[in-house]
């Protein structure tokens, strides 16, 4: 089962359109962007589809909008990974920000994992809409209870505030202050909109750069796999770097040591022939 796959695995060369098609067809959704899956709910339901009964779907919030709500979904997903002994690291802090690249890479891994379960055959008895509706009903019931408590608390707070005002506090006209607040809010919204546009542009540039270098690495991999070249020492050394799985440790030293040993063997053979 593909719980750990290297960055050069073919799974990470699956495009976003194919990932979106896979999600929409499997879960009967209509996502148009990878970022729409940043809440973690889609990932939870994918695991629910391939491992029925393992995911507590009543805890999954498909309407999650805030980072706090999204993090709760990822906690559910992490608990599922722990139950299944899956060691894949979830970069929650990055994914809840809606970063396209981080979400795409995780969904690429998830597709590879789901394809490895039961040879990628989907559960034909699985009804994704019914599962979401059931989850939604339970979630709405809890939300209603919270809303009722919140309304009671706000009502009490309003009563206490009104009592304080009419006990001798001077009431002033705050129309000018409201106008200033609205002006400041408009300025902040415009600044944030510009910042979001800049971030999207940076993300697109980074994604293009990433795809550019990935294509080069893929070309190198194909070259090293050519029948006439794959057994050459240099090809073996390059593949050691390409297929290194530990992101925190460079494979360059291992490749250099491999080449050094080969060179020493060549020298020994040369001396022996002389």
XYZ file of C-alpha atoms in Angstrom:
274
model
C 0.000 0.000 0.000
C 1.389 3.409 -0.998
C 1.716 5.099 2.384
C 5.131 6.582 1.609
C 6.114 7.524 -1.915
C 9.085 9.554 -3.113
C 8.761 12.943 -4.788
C 9.831 11.423 -8.117
C 6.974 8.921 -8.058
C 4.557 9.163 -10.984
C 1.798 10.084 -8.503
C 3.222 13.596 -8.241
C 2.985 14.128 -11.993
C -0.808 13.844 -12.042
C -2.275 17.195 -13.096
C -4.795 19.239 -11.135
C -7.542 18.697 -13.726
C -7.220 14.932 -13.359
C -7.269 15.248 -9.559
C -10.408 17.406 -9.671
C -12.121 14.962 -12.047
C -11.256 12.090 -9.726
C -12.680 13.908 -6.688
C -15.845 15.085 -8.457
C -16.601 11.681 -9.977
C -15.862 9.733 -6.795
C -17.730 11.988 -4.358
C -20.263 13.548 -6.757
C -18.977 17.048 -6.110
C -18.398 20.014 -8.393
C -15.025 21.410 -7.362
C -13.362 23.735 -9.864
C -10.182 24.559 -7.931
C -7.790 22.531 -5.797
C -8.044 25.122 -3.011
C -11.709 24.194 -2.491
C -10.525 20.969 -0.855
C -8.382 22.816 1.692
C -10.875 22.249 4.540
C -9.905 18.571 4.817
C -13.505 17.333 4.455
C -12.878 15.884 0.982
C -9.855 13.970 2.230
C -11.883 12.554 5.127
C -14.648 11.356 2.813
C -12.164 9.768 0.415
C -10.815 7.730 3.326
C -14.408 6.949 4.339
C -15.044 5.582 0.851
C -12.047 3.233 0.752
C -12.208 2.286 4.449
C -15.930 2.128 5.370
C -16.606 2.518 9.080
C -13.162 3.891 9.983
C -13.903 7.605 9.594
C -16.282 9.189 12.150
C -18.103 11.221 9.502
C -20.348 12.901 12.080
C -17.257 14.840 13.184
C -16.434 16.092 9.672
C -17.536 19.653 8.896
C -18.183 20.156 5.179
C -19.086 23.797 5.782
C -15.777 24.616 7.468
C -14.708 28.163 6.627
C -12.349 29.231 9.411
C -8.918 27.736 10.015
C -10.077 26.453 13.401
C -12.924 24.483 11.778
C -10.597 23.124 9.097
C -8.039 22.021 11.686
C -10.758 19.965 13.399
C -11.294 18.091 10.121
C -7.588 17.382 9.817
C -7.553 16.089 13.388
C -10.184 13.565 12.329
C -8.065 12.639 9.297
C -4.927 12.266 11.444
C -6.791 9.960 13.839
C -7.809 7.817 10.860
C -4.195 7.682 9.653
C -3.121 6.580 13.127
C -5.732 3.799 13.164
C -4.553 2.553 9.767
C -0.833 2.956 10.641
C -0.356 5.442 7.802
C 2.781 7.507 8.405
C 2.088 10.196 5.797
C 2.740 13.644 7.285
C -0.117 16.148 6.971
C 1.057 19.758 6.569
C -2.055 21.165 8.233
C -0.730 24.699 8.783
C 0.000 25.050 5.061
C -3.095 23.332 3.707
C -5.628 25.348 5.730
C -4.125 28.480 4.145
C -5.465 27.226 0.818
C -2.029 26.984 -0.782
C -2.606 25.290 -4.167
C 0.740 23.492 -4.329
C 0.562 21.947 -0.834
C -3.044 20.851 -1.332
C -2.280 19.467 -4.795
C 0.658 17.401 -3.549
C -1.400 15.915 -0.718
C -4.297 15.077 -3.051
C -1.842 13.499 -5.503
C -0.602 11.288 -2.685
C -4.193 10.541 -1.590
C -5.171 9.449 -5.102
C -2.195 7.116 -5.246
C -3.140 5.691 -1.862
C -6.811 5.191 -2.780
C -5.792 3.571 -6.073
C -3.676 1.094 -4.093
C -6.625 -0.006 -1.899
C -8.583 -2.876 -3.480
C -6.693 -2.222 -6.711
C -8.388 1.168 -6.977
C -11.887 -0.300 -7.298
C -14.411 2.058 -5.723
C -17.035 0.774 -3.306
C -20.094 0.512 -5.566
C -22.400 0.559 -2.546
C -20.976 3.834 -1.279
C -23.356 6.806 -1.538
C -21.264 9.981 -1.040
C -24.248 12.343 -1.063
C -26.133 10.322 1.548
C -23.024 10.227 3.739
C -22.622 13.998 3.519
C -26.312 14.605 4.193
C -26.237 12.418 7.272
C -23.128 14.208 8.472
C -24.775 17.563 7.773
C -27.894 16.748 9.773
C -25.900 15.780 12.852
C -23.681 18.839 12.414
C -26.690 21.167 12.089
C -28.236 19.742 15.256
C -25.076 20.520 17.221
C -24.785 23.926 15.559
C -28.378 24.750 16.556
C -27.607 23.960 20.183
C -24.536 26.178 20.079
C -26.505 28.945 18.363
C -29.223 28.810 21.028
C -26.639 29.071 23.806
C -24.961 31.956 21.994
C -28.255 33.813 21.604
C -29.027 33.436 25.306
C -25.566 34.701 26.239
C -25.817 37.667 23.850
C -29.250 38.543 25.192
C -27.944 38.609 28.746
C -24.971 40.711 27.698
C -27.248 43.195 25.885
C -29.493 43.511 28.940
C -26.517 44.205 31.173
C -25.158 46.808 28.720
C -28.493 48.619 28.438
C -28.853 48.700 32.207
C -25.431 50.304 32.520
C -26.228 52.909 29.845
C -29.435 54.079 31.476
C -27.907 54.214 34.940
C -26.253 57.564 34.158
C -23.780 56.902 31.320
C -23.671 59.727 28.779
C -24.827 58.727 25.305
C -23.084 60.482 22.418
C -23.586 60.566 18.669
C -21.144 58.155 17.014
C -22.058 58.869 13.407
C -18.682 60.478 12.649
C -16.830 57.581 14.222
C -18.809 55.096 12.113
C -17.892 56.995 8.943
C -14.200 56.833 9.881
C -14.467 53.112 10.606
C -16.123 52.462 7.233
C -13.412 54.435 5.430
C -10.668 52.528 7.234
C -12.396 49.220 6.464
C -12.578 50.053 2.742
C -8.877 50.919 2.709
C -7.991 47.700 4.504
C -10.154 45.610 2.169
C -8.492 47.164 -0.876
C -5.033 46.557 0.596
C -5.892 42.943 1.416
C -7.328 42.408 -2.076
C -4.083 43.653 -3.605
C -2.100 41.404 -1.287
C -4.223 38.393 -2.261
C -3.702 39.179 -5.962
C 0.068 39.397 -5.419
C 0.072 36.107 -3.512
C -1.884 34.375 -6.274
C 0.577 35.665 -8.848
C 3.509 34.443 -6.746
C 1.836 31.063 -6.300
C 1.318 30.699 -10.054
C 4.937 31.608 -10.737
C 6.159 29.133 -8.124
C 3.953 26.414 -9.567
C 5.284 27.028 -13.088
C 8.851 26.945 -11.763
C 8.125 23.721 -9.897
C 6.627 22.079 -13.017
C 9.609 23.272 -15.062
C 12.159 21.592 -12.798
C 10.014 18.500 -12.355
C 9.899 18.041 -16.123
C 13.686 18.277 -16.257
C 14.039 15.692 -13.484
C 11.615 13.441 -15.303
C 13.691 13.729 -18.492
C 16.800 12.786 -16.526
C 14.989 9.796 -15.021
C 13.865 8.571 -18.453
C 17.398 8.969 -19.794
C 18.838 6.961 -16.880
C 16.309 4.195 -17.541
C 17.354 3.756 -21.172
C 18.516 0.124 -21.780
C 21.973 1.220 -22.959
C 22.547 3.581 -20.035
C 20.691 2.286 -16.960
C 23.552 0.007 -15.845
C 26.247 2.648 -16.160
C 27.701 3.798 -12.820
C 26.788 7.410 -13.463
C 23.161 6.442 -14.128
C 23.073 4.435 -10.908
C 24.510 7.379 -8.972
C 21.962 9.797 -10.465
C 19.092 7.425 -9.604
C 20.273 7.275 -6.009
C 19.699 11.034 -5.848
C 16.379 10.940 -7.732
C 14.848 8.172 -5.627
C 16.063 9.329 -2.211
C 13.040 9.260 0.118
C 14.391 11.193 3.104
C 13.664 14.930 2.556
C 15.962 15.943 5.419
C 19.072 14.142 4.187
C 20.958 14.754 0.967
C 21.697 11.708 -1.174
C 24.662 13.426 -2.835
C 27.217 11.911 -0.455
C 25.878 8.409 -1.070
C 26.072 8.937 -4.830
C 29.612 10.326 -4.575
C 30.678 7.366 -2.418
C 29.198 4.988 -4.969
C 31.181 6.637 -7.773
C 34.356 6.685 -5.669
C 34.058 2.949 -4.963
C 33.522 2.291 -8.640
C 36.580 4.347 -9.581
C 38.681 2.453 -7.009
C 37.525 -0.862 -8.448
C 38.435 0.317 -11.921
C 41.920 1.303 -10.753
C 42.403 -2.049 -9.015
C 41.365 -3.920 -12.141
C 43.724 -1.791 -14.212
C 46.635 -2.532 -11.875
C 45.829 -6.232 -11.933
C 45.824 -6.320 -15.742
C 49.228 -4.614 -15.832
